[in-house]
Amino acid sequence: YRILRSRIRLKPADKTTHSMMVTSSMPKEGKSVTVANLATVFAQANYRTVIVDADLRHPVLHDVFNVSNEAGLGDMLSSPEVKVEDCLKNTSVANLQILTSGMPLLDPSERLGSKRMEEILAELRNVAEIIIFDTPPVLVFADAIVLSRRVDGVIVVIQAGKTKRAALTQTLFDLQNANANLLGSIFNQSPQSDTFSVNKAYMQ
């Protein structure tokens, strides 16, 4: 994850990546775990970091960080009176806060594509150097595609032995059509290989 952090920060681009989203083709490919760990290493490097649980249908990050989900992104999308400072929660990791999913919404895709979402992102940029969104899978709901237009970059998680090539191809096609800035992909839970053996020998 520290290598990933370095690659994201040093990636050649017209502008620095401050906001990013992590998604996958289908459920249970490891995107939420990736968000939690990536955000943690950014915070450990003294970046003011905020996680946003934008998976408004099946949120899990409030459980991962053992915080309340009483007020969060859903509440902010429903009411312009609710501010970021009213919803941000501290975690056990220094420099790391979380905006949980909050109240459930009937129309998450429309809300994530709204003017209000632009305002929320602007508020987040005022309080954090790094903003990492966890989103639903691309091929299940439109939420990730809608949000991909709002952030500086997108990371796609691919699980070894599970993610189908056709599903990944469609995911990348959909993100390209949305003009998303694809930062790269993470090959998750790959089997131990010769490369692993060489690295292990080097470390010893």
mmCIF file of N, CA and C in Angstrom, residues 12-13 22 46 57 97 185-186 203:
data_model
loop_
_atom_site.group_PDB
_atom_site.id
_atom_site.type_symbol
_atom_site.label_atom_id
_atom_site.label_comp_id
_atom_site.label_asym_id
_atom_site.label_seq_id
_atom_site.Cartn_x
_atom_site.Cartn_y
_atom_site.Cartn_z
ATOM 1 N N PRO A 12 2.827 11.011 -13.296
ATOM 2 C CA PRO A 12 2.825 12.215 -14.133
ATOM 3 C C PRO A 12 1.397 12.601 -14.518
ATOM 4 N N ALA A 13 1.063 13.845 -14.320
ATOM 5 C CA ALA A 13 -0.293 14.312 -14.642
ATOM 6 C C ALA A 13 -0.276 15.828 -14.730
ATOM 7 N N VAL A 22 -12.223 4.306 -5.428
ATOM 8 C CA VAL A 22 -11.832 2.912 -5.614
ATOM 9 C C VAL A 22 -13.095 2.118 -5.920
ATOM 10 N N ASN A 46 1.313 11.645 6.996
ATOM 11 C CA ASN A 46 0.960 13.004 7.448
ATOM 12 C C ASN A 46 0.133 13.796 6.447
ATOM 13 N N ARG A 57 -25.802 1.934 -0.669
ATOM 14 C CA ARG A 57 -26.708 0.782 -0.556
ATOM 15 C C ARG A 57 -26.176 -0.281 0.401
ATOM 16 N N GLN A 97 -9.934 10.791 8.905
ATOM 17 C CA GLN A 97 -11.343 10.926 9.267
ATOM 18 C C GLN A 97 -12.201 10.202 8.235
ATOM 19 N N SER A 185 -4.828 -0.040 -11.731
ATOM 20 C CA SER A 185 -5.613 -1.123 -11.152
ATOM 21 C C SER A 185 -4.788 -1.848 -10.092
ATOM 22 N N ILE A 186 -5.490 -2.522 -9.199
ATOM 23 C CA ILE A 186 -4.858 -3.302 -8.145
ATOM 24 C C ILE A 186 -5.262 -4.754 -8.339
ATOM 25 N N MET A 203 14.568 -9.824 0.517
ATOM 26 C CA MET A 203 14.335 -9.221 1.817
ATOM 27 C C MET A 203 15.137 -9.946 2.899
#
